[in-house]
């Protein structure tokens, strides 16, 4: 697998609800990075790019990847609350956050719960709000591999990360993650009907990023976030599917660095 | 023995080529634009006629099941046919295998329906429960990750409804009810017998054994069946009873005809059924994320492609399908009975495009020739059914004095 193995550490953070697997790298102001529900097969070049400007924390969501599953957890809001607790455990009074896909939903929920926890918010292809046009692609009718392939604009980039023949280990990780995703977001699938009513209270500067060829999350989700958040702007990346962090790492990292570094 | 007749109630008139375009997978997503209600009406009524005839020719029980979004099974509500048969038949047991508990958001309603059927049938109901296959969860939009938890909680609630007077309150993990107090209660006290059908989920086999509920193996191979009994027997021993044929059931595809030629022609129709038992279940829909235990997750990760079933000839050879004249069928079933020793046997007689006349012939030969012979064989082998030995309906209803010392 093509991941970067340079300057990062890997650890398990013990929080009362369970062990959280976390990768961490770089120096500078703290930047939390919440992955999509697919997880990631390691320290991605995108993380490395961001680590040039920030201390990047990449926790696996509880129940995803190598993080312990809290069996009581029933909703994405529960998950968001657990991340607030994780931040407290890490001694992060505030941080900027980048949420990819499902991770964007988690970040948005956290922001509605604690208006000043984030300095800057970046939502990339975020689910969490019901699309006003189109539907969020239902991964439950697809295999993990079929779904992940649809997350890419360029099949070569899928293969570069996961190889043309995916491994049983990788497919098992997808199964673990999909199982946790549906424990949290089965119905309604991947959105919270209350969230749009609460986003108006979040005045944190927010960058909403959509991609031109996102087959998973309709563009209307990005537009909705940008409309509902009082201090948000929308950027659209070209030649890119749902996995912008893998397909356009340099462009996305530059966009984020510029936005987060503004004071 | 307790000998039952079963059919999946296929909707045989959909264009097979449409299912083939979808890789041979007909359940869940094959468009219902292919459903013809005129045919549906005819088929539903033919089935009723066949069930009534099964009773007339001496079948002990009629086994019913349900599936959703599936041309291979037109029964969408097992309790609907059960209620029809409760009113129209006199003697046969009505055996539900079963109500898919997790897909129900209201187990109280199920308790009421089951109680009504039991009363209308004058106590002829066997109330089996199932988890429902993976695609059933998708068709009903029930979270597969909580399937087993919902199954067990719904079961516990039903048993409480039938064992303790209401009103009471239920604040469970997946079900919450302010007032549990259904007026209708079963005629059989405290409740009808509960049988659990399944394929090979070790967790379900163990759960059934721990409750002393008979387990009905659904067309498993002889080896799989024997392996299941080993798991069942050990679990029974652990909770304090010795299991026997009265806890063992078996369903097998078995077509009987006057001539071997016709039996083979109609037997092939079992292969037509583009459903789960031919191995054409979609690998994801069959076992969506969270549906199976974490232990079998690895197996799911290894299985990416749809597995084709063995050929008809191979399945005949392995006695996974039986087709023949009464004498031929009796000989094959005798071997199965000897090797797996169930006291409950369901013969899945007709499927696919087997027409009404041949279905009726098959039922006649089953009732008048095959089943009488099987009863004799069963007697020789000591395969007494739960009704014949009047076995306790559950572990909870087993007198403490009859329990063996529990092994730790």
XYZ file of C-alpha atoms in Angstrom:
671
model
C 0.000 0.000 0.000
C 1.222 3.416 -0.841
C 1.197 5.339 2.397
C 3.900 7.598 3.732
C 5.867 6.270 6.661
C 7.879 9.247 7.774
C 7.348 11.432 10.773
C 4.424 10.092 12.668
C 3.782 8.111 15.798
C 1.059 5.627 16.525
C -0.490 5.065 19.944
C -3.581 3.981 21.820
C -5.135 6.713 23.934
C -7.002 5.345 26.925
C -10.300 7.157 27.443
C -12.924 5.822 29.879
C -15.102 4.527 27.041
C -12.237 2.554 25.482
C -8.908 2.691 23.734
C -8.649 5.057 20.794
C -6.087 4.338 18.109
C -4.324 7.512 17.026
C -1.672 8.559 14.548
C 0.084 11.846 15.189
C 2.745 13.799 13.302
C 4.186 17.258 12.630
C 4.596 20.390 14.701
C 2.635 23.601 15.074
C -0.908 24.407 16.117
C -3.119 21.360 16.674
C -5.175 20.083 13.763
C -7.605 17.245 14.352
C -8.293 15.102 11.348
C -11.455 12.999 11.349
C -11.452 10.267 8.742
C -14.295 9.119 6.600
C -15.986 5.896 7.702
C -13.706 3.967 5.341
C -10.777 4.745 7.626
C -7.351 4.924 6.059
C -4.751 2.236 5.555
C -2.021 4.261 7.273
C -0.387 7.681 7.359
C -1.434 9.205 4.033
C 0.624 11.707 1.989
C -2.205 14.151 2.724
C -1.546 13.904 6.467
C 2.153 14.344 5.829
C 1.491 17.493 3.809
C -0.559 18.970 6.645
C 2.044 17.911 9.194
C 4.447 20.430 7.638
C 2.332 23.221 9.129
C 0.439 21.623 12.009
C 0.538 18.994 14.704
C -1.861 16.576 13.052
C -3.916 14.190 15.200
C -5.654 11.365 13.319
C -7.731 9.347 15.783
C -9.706 6.380 14.473
C -13.297 6.933 15.533
C -14.347 4.664 18.423
C -15.453 1.346 16.922
C -13.575 1.996 13.686
C -10.203 0.565 12.630
C -8.186 -0.429 15.662
C -10.163 1.694 18.141
C -12.197 -0.233 20.671
C -15.940 -0.390 20.027
C -18.160 1.107 22.719
C -21.172 -1.168 22.369
C -23.478 1.383 23.937
C -22.859 3.922 21.207
C -26.009 4.393 19.113
C -25.649 7.623 17.155
C -23.170 9.928 15.498
C -23.923 12.386 18.282
C -22.698 9.825 20.807
C -19.551 9.522 18.741
C -19.147 13.309 18.604
C -19.417 13.494 22.390
C -16.772 10.830 22.754
C -14.426 12.922 20.605
C -14.988 15.917 22.883
C -13.921 13.674 25.740
C -10.916 12.498 23.720
C -9.860 16.140 23.160
C -10.057 16.739 26.904
C -7.957 13.626 27.514
C -5.391 14.875 25.004
C -5.308 18.259 26.724
C -6.614 20.045 23.632
C -8.712 22.971 24.835
C -9.293 23.940 21.256
C -8.028 22.930 17.836
C -8.869 23.284 14.209
C -10.586 20.326 12.614
C -10.713 18.712 9.200
C -13.546 16.234 8.731
C -13.651 14.026 5.658
C -17.039 12.589 4.647
C -18.478 10.917 7.751
C -15.745 12.634 9.793
C -17.172 15.953 8.602
C -20.531 15.050 10.091
C -18.819 14.220 13.399
C -17.025 17.579 13.389
C -20.254 19.450 12.623
C -22.068 17.714 15.497
C -19.220 18.592 17.875
C -19.346 22.225 16.766
C -23.073 22.427 17.528
C -22.467 20.997 20.998
C -19.545 23.204 21.911
C -19.465 26.375 19.846
C -15.923 27.389 20.690
C -14.107 24.079 20.661
C -12.808 24.632 17.121
C -10.732 27.545 15.835
C -11.403 26.669 12.208
C -13.555 23.951 10.657
C -13.006 22.272 7.297
C -15.729 19.940 6.021
C -14.763 17.873 2.981
C -17.534 15.955 1.228
C -19.348 15.888 4.550
C -22.487 13.840 5.134
C -24.738 14.657 8.094
C -27.322 16.877 6.410
C -29.983 15.464 4.117
C -29.262 16.364 0.504
C -31.850 18.671 -1.055
C -31.080 17.108 -4.440
C -29.950 13.519 -4.898
C -29.320 10.861 -2.246
C -26.271 9.817 -0.273
C -24.973 6.606 -1.859
C -26.068 3.583 0.190
C -22.968 1.515 0.859
C -24.993 -1.202 2.583
C -26.141 -2.637 -0.729
C -22.520 -2.806 -1.924
C -19.431 -4.623 -0.730
C -16.754 -2.581 1.029
C -14.595 -2.795 -2.044
C -17.334 -1.855 -4.512
C -18.252 1.112 -2.362
C -14.678 2.315 -1.918
C -14.093 2.141 -5.656
C -17.079 4.438 -6.136
C -15.428 6.890 -3.758
C -12.784 7.553 -6.425
C -12.862 9.622 -9.588
C -9.690 7.957 -10.889
C -9.575 4.138 -10.503
C -5.768 4.245 -10.737
C -5.673 6.160 -7.472
C -7.794 3.502 -5.766
C -5.356 0.873 -6.994
C -2.324 2.907 -5.942
C -3.621 2.975 -2.373
C -5.331 -0.407 -2.027
C -3.806 -2.319 -4.976
C -5.891 -3.852 -7.751
C -6.338 -7.024 -5.712
C -7.486 -5.883 -2.292
C -6.286 -7.965 0.641
C -8.534 -9.940 2.973
C -7.135 -7.850 5.850
C -8.267 -4.641 4.166
C -11.708 -6.036 3.417
C -12.044 -7.112 7.020
C -11.204 -3.570 8.196
C -13.898 -2.240 5.861
C -16.368 -4.731 7.369
C -15.520 -3.584 10.904
C -15.947 0.055 9.884
C -19.167 -0.514 7.949
C -20.613 -2.375 10.893
C -19.852 0.521 13.230
C -21.133 3.027 10.672
C -24.530 1.330 10.546
C -24.667 1.031 14.332
C -24.545 4.838 14.317
C -26.168 5.938 11.083
C -28.513 3.226 9.792
C -31.723 5.227 9.757
C -31.901 7.863 8.512
C -28.832 6.846 6.572
C -25.910 9.179 7.120
C -27.747 12.304 8.167
C -29.344 13.844 11.232
C -32.642 15.639 10.765
C -31.906 17.993 13.678
C -28.481 19.114 12.540
C -29.586 21.761 9.985
C -31.568 23.494 12.745
C -28.498 23.714 14.955
C -25.816 24.766 12.499
C -26.916 28.403 12.648
C -25.375 28.661 16.117
C -21.910 27.739 14.863
C -20.129 30.957 13.898
C -16.698 29.354 13.685
C -15.013 30.169 10.353
C -15.691 27.160 8.176
C -14.439 26.000 4.813
C -16.770 23.628 3.019
C -15.155 21.587 0.273
C -17.090 19.676 -2.358
C -15.658 17.719 -5.247
C -16.826 17.707 -8.840
C -17.164 13.935 -9.141
C -18.393 12.861 -5.718
C -20.600 9.826 -6.393
C -21.252 9.323 -2.669
C -22.333 12.700 -1.345
C -24.460 14.970 -3.547
C -23.219 18.517 -4.085
C -26.368 19.783 -2.386
C -24.975 18.632 0.996
C -21.988 20.937 0.616
C -24.216 23.814 -0.482
C -26.485 23.209 2.502
C -23.627 23.333 4.978
C -22.307 26.506 3.345
C -25.779 28.097 3.486
C -26.600 27.094 7.043
C -23.289 27.861 8.719
C -23.178 31.660 9.217
C -19.449 31.994 8.610
C -18.730 29.487 5.856
C -17.479 29.518 2.302
C -17.590 26.778 -0.318
C -14.754 25.536 -2.529
C -15.109 22.921 -5.233
C -12.232 20.636 -6.275
C -12.098 19.365 -9.849
C -11.009 15.918 -11.095
C -11.794 14.423 -7.765
C -14.218 11.925 -6.237
C -15.379 11.494 -2.645
C -11.890 10.585 -1.384
C -10.408 14.056 -1.891
C -7.781 13.336 0.758
C -6.367 10.579 -1.459
C -7.114 11.951 -4.921
C -6.095 15.597 -4.538
C -3.908 15.606 -1.420
C -1.656 18.498 -2.443
C -4.403 20.848 -3.553
C -6.622 20.008 -0.589
C -3.794 20.355 1.938
C -2.839 23.747 0.435
C -6.437 24.920 0.649
C -6.709 23.798 4.260
C -3.332 25.201 5.322
C -4.183 28.583 3.842
C -7.583 28.659 5.504
C -6.592 27.354 8.926
C -3.502 29.542 9.162
C -5.543 32.754 8.604
C -5.966 34.607 11.829
C -42.513 -38.768 13.813
C -44.068 -35.459 12.901
C -44.240 -35.220 9.107
C -44.872 -31.916 7.400
C -45.475 -30.587 3.930
C -43.724 -27.418 2.800
C -43.418 -25.243 -0.250
C -41.721 -21.865 -0.580
C -44.768 -20.653 -2.524
C -42.784 -19.444 -5.520
C -44.101 -16.843 -7.949
C -43.085 -18.943 -10.899
C -44.126 -16.586 -13.647
C -41.468 -13.919 -13.599
C -39.026 -13.609 -16.492
C -36.045 -15.659 -15.445
C -33.772 -13.836 -17.888
C -34.298 -10.633 -15.887
C -32.925 -12.322 -12.782
C -30.076 -13.790 -14.774
C -29.120 -10.265 -15.882
C -28.663 -9.513 -12.182
C -26.304 -12.464 -11.849
C -29.086 -14.871 -10.949
C -30.003 -12.978 -7.814
C -33.722 -12.481 -7.604
C -34.228 -11.470 -3.978
C -34.448 -7.859 -2.832
C -33.842 -5.839 -5.988
C -35.564 -7.620 -8.895
C -38.193 -5.068 -9.849
C -41.739 -5.828 -8.791
C -42.868 -4.587 -12.200
C -42.469 -8.288 -13.048
C -45.109 -9.252 -10.507
C -48.411 -10.258 -12.070
C -51.269 -10.015 -9.604
C -53.548 -12.163 -11.792
C -51.037 -14.994 -11.545
C -50.499 -14.134 -7.920
C -54.173 -14.521 -7.162
C -54.305 -17.888 -8.937
C -51.180 -19.163 -7.190
C -52.278 -18.102 -3.708
C -55.541 -19.949 -4.194
C -53.856 -23.044 -5.622
C -51.641 -23.151 -2.546
C -54.677 -23.100 -0.268
C -56.175 -25.998 -2.204
C -52.894 -27.916 -1.907
C -52.641 -27.352 1.841
C -56.201 -28.539 2.348
C -55.427 -31.618 0.244
C -52.276 -32.255 2.310
C -54.466 -32.438 5.384
C -56.899 -34.741 3.608
C -54.174 -37.231 2.626
C -52.789 -37.433 6.147
C -49.923 -34.963 6.478
C -49.288 -34.146 10.164
C -48.256 -30.546 9.720
C -48.026 -27.701 7.250
C -44.864 -25.698 7.514
C -45.071 -22.013 6.578
C -42.406 -19.361 6.210
C -42.037 -15.836 4.888
C -39.657 -13.818 2.759
C -39.698 -10.287 1.434
C -38.980 -8.823 -1.998
C -38.540 -12.389 -3.218
C -40.138 -14.098 -6.210
C -39.069 -17.432 -4.760
C -41.503 -16.961 -1.876
C -44.838 -15.217 -2.191
C -45.584 -15.381 1.524
C -44.819 -11.954 2.909
C -46.568 -12.554 6.255
C -46.435 -15.992 7.740
C -49.296 -15.183 10.121
C -51.643 -14.423 7.194
C -51.558 -17.945 5.767
C -51.523 -19.342 9.271
C -54.799 -17.607 10.029
C -56.367 -18.822 6.786
C -55.323 -22.396 7.527
C -56.418 -22.084 11.138
C -59.957 -21.495 9.936
C -60.003 -23.850 6.948
C -58.295 -26.974 8.348
C -59.309 -29.331 11.159
C -56.424 -31.558 12.158
C -53.043 -30.492 10.801
C -50.537 -28.647 12.922
C -49.779 -25.202 11.558
C -46.047 -24.811 11.903
C -44.619 -21.326 11.491
C -40.923 -21.444 10.712
C -41.171 -18.767 11.419
C -41.936 -15.224 12.408
C -38.812 -13.102 11.818
C -38.689 -11.377 15.202
C -36.018 -8.707 14.620
C -37.818 -7.102 11.682
C -40.827 -6.393 13.879
C -40.920 -3.126 15.772
C -43.916 -4.370 17.706
C -43.557 -7.846 19.228
C -46.788 -7.271 21.167
C -48.658 -7.265 17.870
C -46.943 -10.540 16.942
C -47.991 -11.994 20.298
C -51.589 -11.026 19.561
C -51.552 -12.479 16.054
C -49.980 -15.736 17.194
C -52.481 -16.034 20.039
C -55.387 -15.455 17.645
C -54.141 -18.128 15.241
C -53.659 -20.543 18.119
C -57.201 -19.988 19.353
C -58.839 -20.104 15.928
C -56.941 -23.322 15.125
C -57.999 -24.731 18.527
C -54.432 -25.153 19.679
C -52.793 -26.517 16.535
C -50.095 -23.884 16.218
C -46.328 -24.286 16.471
C -44.827 -20.826 16.731
C -41.301 -20.864 15.349
C -39.067 -17.829 15.311
C -36.268 -16.802 12.975
C -33.731 -14.003 12.780
C -34.607 -13.491 9.106
C -31.963 -13.581 6.400
C -29.753 -10.626 5.598
C -31.881 -9.391 2.726
C -34.970 -9.527 4.975
C -33.306 -6.920 7.184
C -32.719 -4.732 4.137
C -36.250 -5.211 2.793
C -37.681 -4.171 6.176
C -34.968 -1.608 6.910
C -34.074 -3.240 10.200
C -30.538 -2.610 11.382
C -28.620 -5.859 10.800
C -26.067 -4.888 13.457
C -28.726 -5.395 16.137
C -30.361 -8.450 14.579
C -29.424 -10.976 17.237
C -30.040 -8.566 20.118
C -33.498 -7.761 18.739
C -34.257 -11.451 18.163
C -33.445 -12.352 21.752
C -35.195 -9.344 23.280
C -38.360 -9.780 21.198
C -38.388 -13.467 22.173
C -38.003 -12.646 25.862
C -40.832 -10.143 25.636
C -43.139 -12.646 23.901
C -42.418 -15.296 26.525
C -43.092 -12.812 29.304
C -46.386 -11.819 27.663
C -47.395 -15.485 27.573
C -46.096 -16.395 31.013
C -47.031 -13.480 33.254
C -50.260 -11.539 33.560
C -50.277 -7.962 32.296
C -50.220 -5.113 32.454
C -46.501 -4.649 32.796
C -43.976 -2.212 31.472
C -41.086 -3.125 29.159
C -38.049 -0.872 29.029
C -35.565 -2.922 27.060
C -32.572 -2.138 24.959
C -34.362 -2.227 21.622
C -38.034 -2.337 22.610
C -39.864 -0.070 24.995
C -43.569 -0.245 25.828
C -45.511 1.723 28.402
C -48.213 -0.885 28.693
C -47.889 -4.531 27.766
C -51.278 -6.114 28.175
C -52.577 -7.783 24.996
C -56.077 -9.108 25.608
C -55.750 -12.160 23.337
C -53.582 -14.958 24.735
C -52.779 -18.386 23.268
C -55.026 -21.389 23.847
C -52.009 -23.618 24.466
C -50.591 -22.843 27.900
C -48.436 -21.090 28.572
C -47.719 -20.814 24.867
C -47.504 -22.878 21.680
C -44.420 -24.956 21.064
C -41.503 -22.971 19.709
C -39.249 -24.480 17.075
C -36.226 -22.727 15.641
C -35.266 -23.303 12.010
C -31.878 -22.377 10.650
C -28.998 -23.296 8.463
C -25.750 -23.415 10.361
C -25.383 -20.443 12.698
C -23.672 -21.985 15.708
C -24.966 -19.164 17.917
C -28.572 -19.901 16.956
C -28.158 -23.669 17.377
C -26.714 -23.095 20.839
C -29.423 -20.599 21.747
C -32.163 -23.049 20.665
C -30.576 -25.867 22.661
C -30.245 -23.664 25.741
C -33.990 -22.992 25.571
C -34.826 -26.626 24.801
C -36.464 -25.569 21.529
C -36.243 -28.105 18.689
C -33.905 -26.949 15.927
C -34.971 -27.541 12.339
C -32.031 -27.877 9.949
C -32.956 -26.312 6.634
C -31.746 -28.639 3.928
C -28.255 -28.961 5.364
C -26.012 -31.793 4.202
C -25.906 -34.955 6.275
C -22.500 -33.964 7.623
C -23.620 -30.419 8.503
C -26.690 -31.854 10.218
C -24.588 -34.204 12.317
C -22.243 -31.340 13.245
C -25.237 -29.231 14.309
C -26.524 -32.037 16.567
C -23.151 -32.259 18.219
C -23.268 -28.553 19.091
C -26.912 -28.875 20.164
C -26.349 -31.948 22.336
C -23.409 -30.362 24.135
C -25.353 -27.176 24.872
C -28.317 -29.241 26.120
C -26.024 -31.187 28.415
C -24.605 -27.921 29.773
C -28.033 -26.604 30.758
C -29.292 -29.850 32.237
C -31.117 -32.136 29.839
C -30.293 -34.882 27.393
C -31.432 -33.983 23.904
C -32.874 -36.519 21.560
C -34.812 -36.916 18.318
C -37.675 -34.839 19.765
C -35.407 -31.794 19.552
C -34.294 -32.552 16.010
C -35.988 -31.415 12.857
C -34.992 -31.507 9.238
C -36.285 -29.946 6.039
C -35.408 -31.483 2.700
C -36.350 -30.779 -0.882
C -38.188 -33.881 -1.957
C -40.419 -34.297 -4.996
C -42.449 -37.458 -5.476
C -44.121 -38.516 -8.712
C -45.650 -41.639 -10.240
C -42.732 -42.063 -12.615
C -39.039 -41.425 -12.211
C -39.031 -39.397 -15.401
C -41.630 -36.976 -14.128
C -39.967 -36.783 -10.700
C -36.663 -35.814 -12.296
C -38.307 -33.209 -14.507
C -40.090 -31.607 -11.582
C -37.143 -32.119 -9.215
C -35.051 -29.927 -11.482
C -37.403 -27.102 -10.641
C -35.661 -26.867 -7.272
C -32.722 -25.490 -9.254
C -34.944 -22.922 -10.911
C -35.518 -21.180 -7.634
C -33.029 -18.363 -7.921
C -32.899 -17.935 -4.213
C -30.832 -18.682 -1.206
C -30.765 -22.454 -1.296
C -29.358 -22.560 -4.769
C -26.467 -20.475 -3.489
C -27.389 -17.437 -5.527
C -27.841 -15.127 -2.589
C -25.994 -11.866 -3.057
C -22.932 -12.075 -0.790
C -23.495 -8.608 0.704
C -27.284 -8.729 1.015
C -27.147 -12.264 2.336
C -24.936 -11.099 5.193
C -24.889 -7.314 5.462
C -22.455 -5.610 7.846
C -23.162 -6.574 11.445
C -25.585 -9.382 10.612
C -23.189 -12.204 11.426
C -20.955 -12.653 14.426
C -17.535 -10.953 14.531
C -16.024 -14.442 14.311
C -17.479 -14.923 10.851
C -16.461 -11.441 9.675
C -13.200 -12.784 8.346
C -15.095 -15.349 6.290
C -17.199 -12.577 4.816
C -14.053 -10.647 3.936
C -12.819 -13.730 2.140
C -16.047 -14.270 0.231
C -16.432 -11.626 -2.421
C -18.175 -13.499 -5.157
C -21.517 -15.160 -5.442
C -21.133 -18.880 -5.001
C -22.989 -21.111 -7.382
C -24.805 -24.139 -6.091
C -23.785 -27.663 -6.954
C -25.412 -29.092 -10.044
C -28.738 -30.902 -9.838
C -27.036 -34.264 -10.377
C -24.501 -33.574 -7.670
C -27.221 -32.528 -5.228
C -29.199 -35.660 -6.038
C -26.120 -37.757 -5.458
C -25.501 -36.043 -2.086
C -29.167 -36.426 -1.134
C -29.486 -32.663 -0.852
C -32.383 -32.964 -3.271
C -34.522 -36.080 -3.461
C -36.725 -36.848 -6.436
C -38.293 -40.114 -7.446
C -41.139 -42.536 -7.161
C -42.465 -43.255 -3.649
C -40.219 -46.317 -3.231
C -37.129 -44.431 -4.341
C -37.915 -41.489 -2.093
C -38.607 -43.715 0.911
C -35.242 -45.446 0.474
C -33.374 -42.139 0.352
C -35.240 -40.639 3.296
C -34.664 -43.815 5.314
C -30.940 -43.302 4.944
C -31.239 -39.669 6.059
C -33.355 -40.653 9.049
C -30.861 -43.323 10.040
C -27.908 -40.992 9.780
C -29.390 -37.831 11.337
C -32.257 -39.139 13.528
C -34.761 -36.272 13.452
C -38.311 -36.787 14.709
C -39.613 -33.733 12.852
C -39.350 -33.953 9.097
C -40.568 -31.426 6.551
C -40.762 -32.431 2.917
C -40.376 -29.463 0.635
C -42.346 -30.947 -2.184
C -42.925 -28.475 -4.956
C -41.095 -25.533 -6.278
C -40.427 -23.470 -9.380
C -42.807 -24.146 -12.223
C -44.209 -27.432 -10.964
C -47.858 -27.038 -11.897
C -50.876 -27.406 -9.664
C -51.762 -30.889 -10.899
C -48.286 -32.300 -10.353
C -48.138 -30.576 -6.975
C -51.378 -32.288 -5.979
C -50.028 -35.653 -7.226
C -46.857 -35.138 -5.212
C -48.868 -34.322 -2.092
C -51.073 -37.383 -2.592
C -48.090 -39.711 -2.944
C -46.399 -38.122 0.051
C -49.452 -38.428 2.262
C -50.621 -41.857 1.144
C -47.384 -43.709 0.428
C -44.234 -41.959 1.617
C -45.318 -40.698 5.017
C -46.940 -43.961 6.221
C -43.701 -45.767 5.392
C -41.658 -43.078 7.152
C -43.788 -43.432 10.269
C -42.938 -47.125 10.404
C -39.260 -46.408 9.853
C -39.424 -43.712 12.530
C -40.978 -46.174 14.980
C -38.220 -48.722 14.322
C -35.579 -46.053 14.810
C -37.211 -44.606 17.936
C -37.793 -41.211 16.368
C -40.605 -40.027 18.609
C -41.807 -36.478 18.007
C -42.275 -33.812 20.712
C -46.034 -34.486 20.515
C -45.629 -38.258 20.891
C -43.408 -38.008 23.966
C -45.114 -34.840 25.211
C -41.721 -33.247 25.799
C -41.508 -30.010 27.808
C -42.046 -27.046 25.509
C -38.964 -25.244 26.794
C -36.279 -25.357 29.418
C -38.235 -22.811 31.440
C -41.217 -25.187 31.417
C -39.133 -28.232 32.369
C -39.817 -29.292 35.969
C -36.702 -28.719 38.077
C -36.860 -32.342 39.226
C -36.301 -33.512 35.645
C -33.152 -31.463 35.101
C -29.782 -33.159 35.185
C -26.918 -31.707 37.204
C -25.606 -28.761 35.201
C -22.051 -29.183 33.937
C -19.816 -26.180 34.431
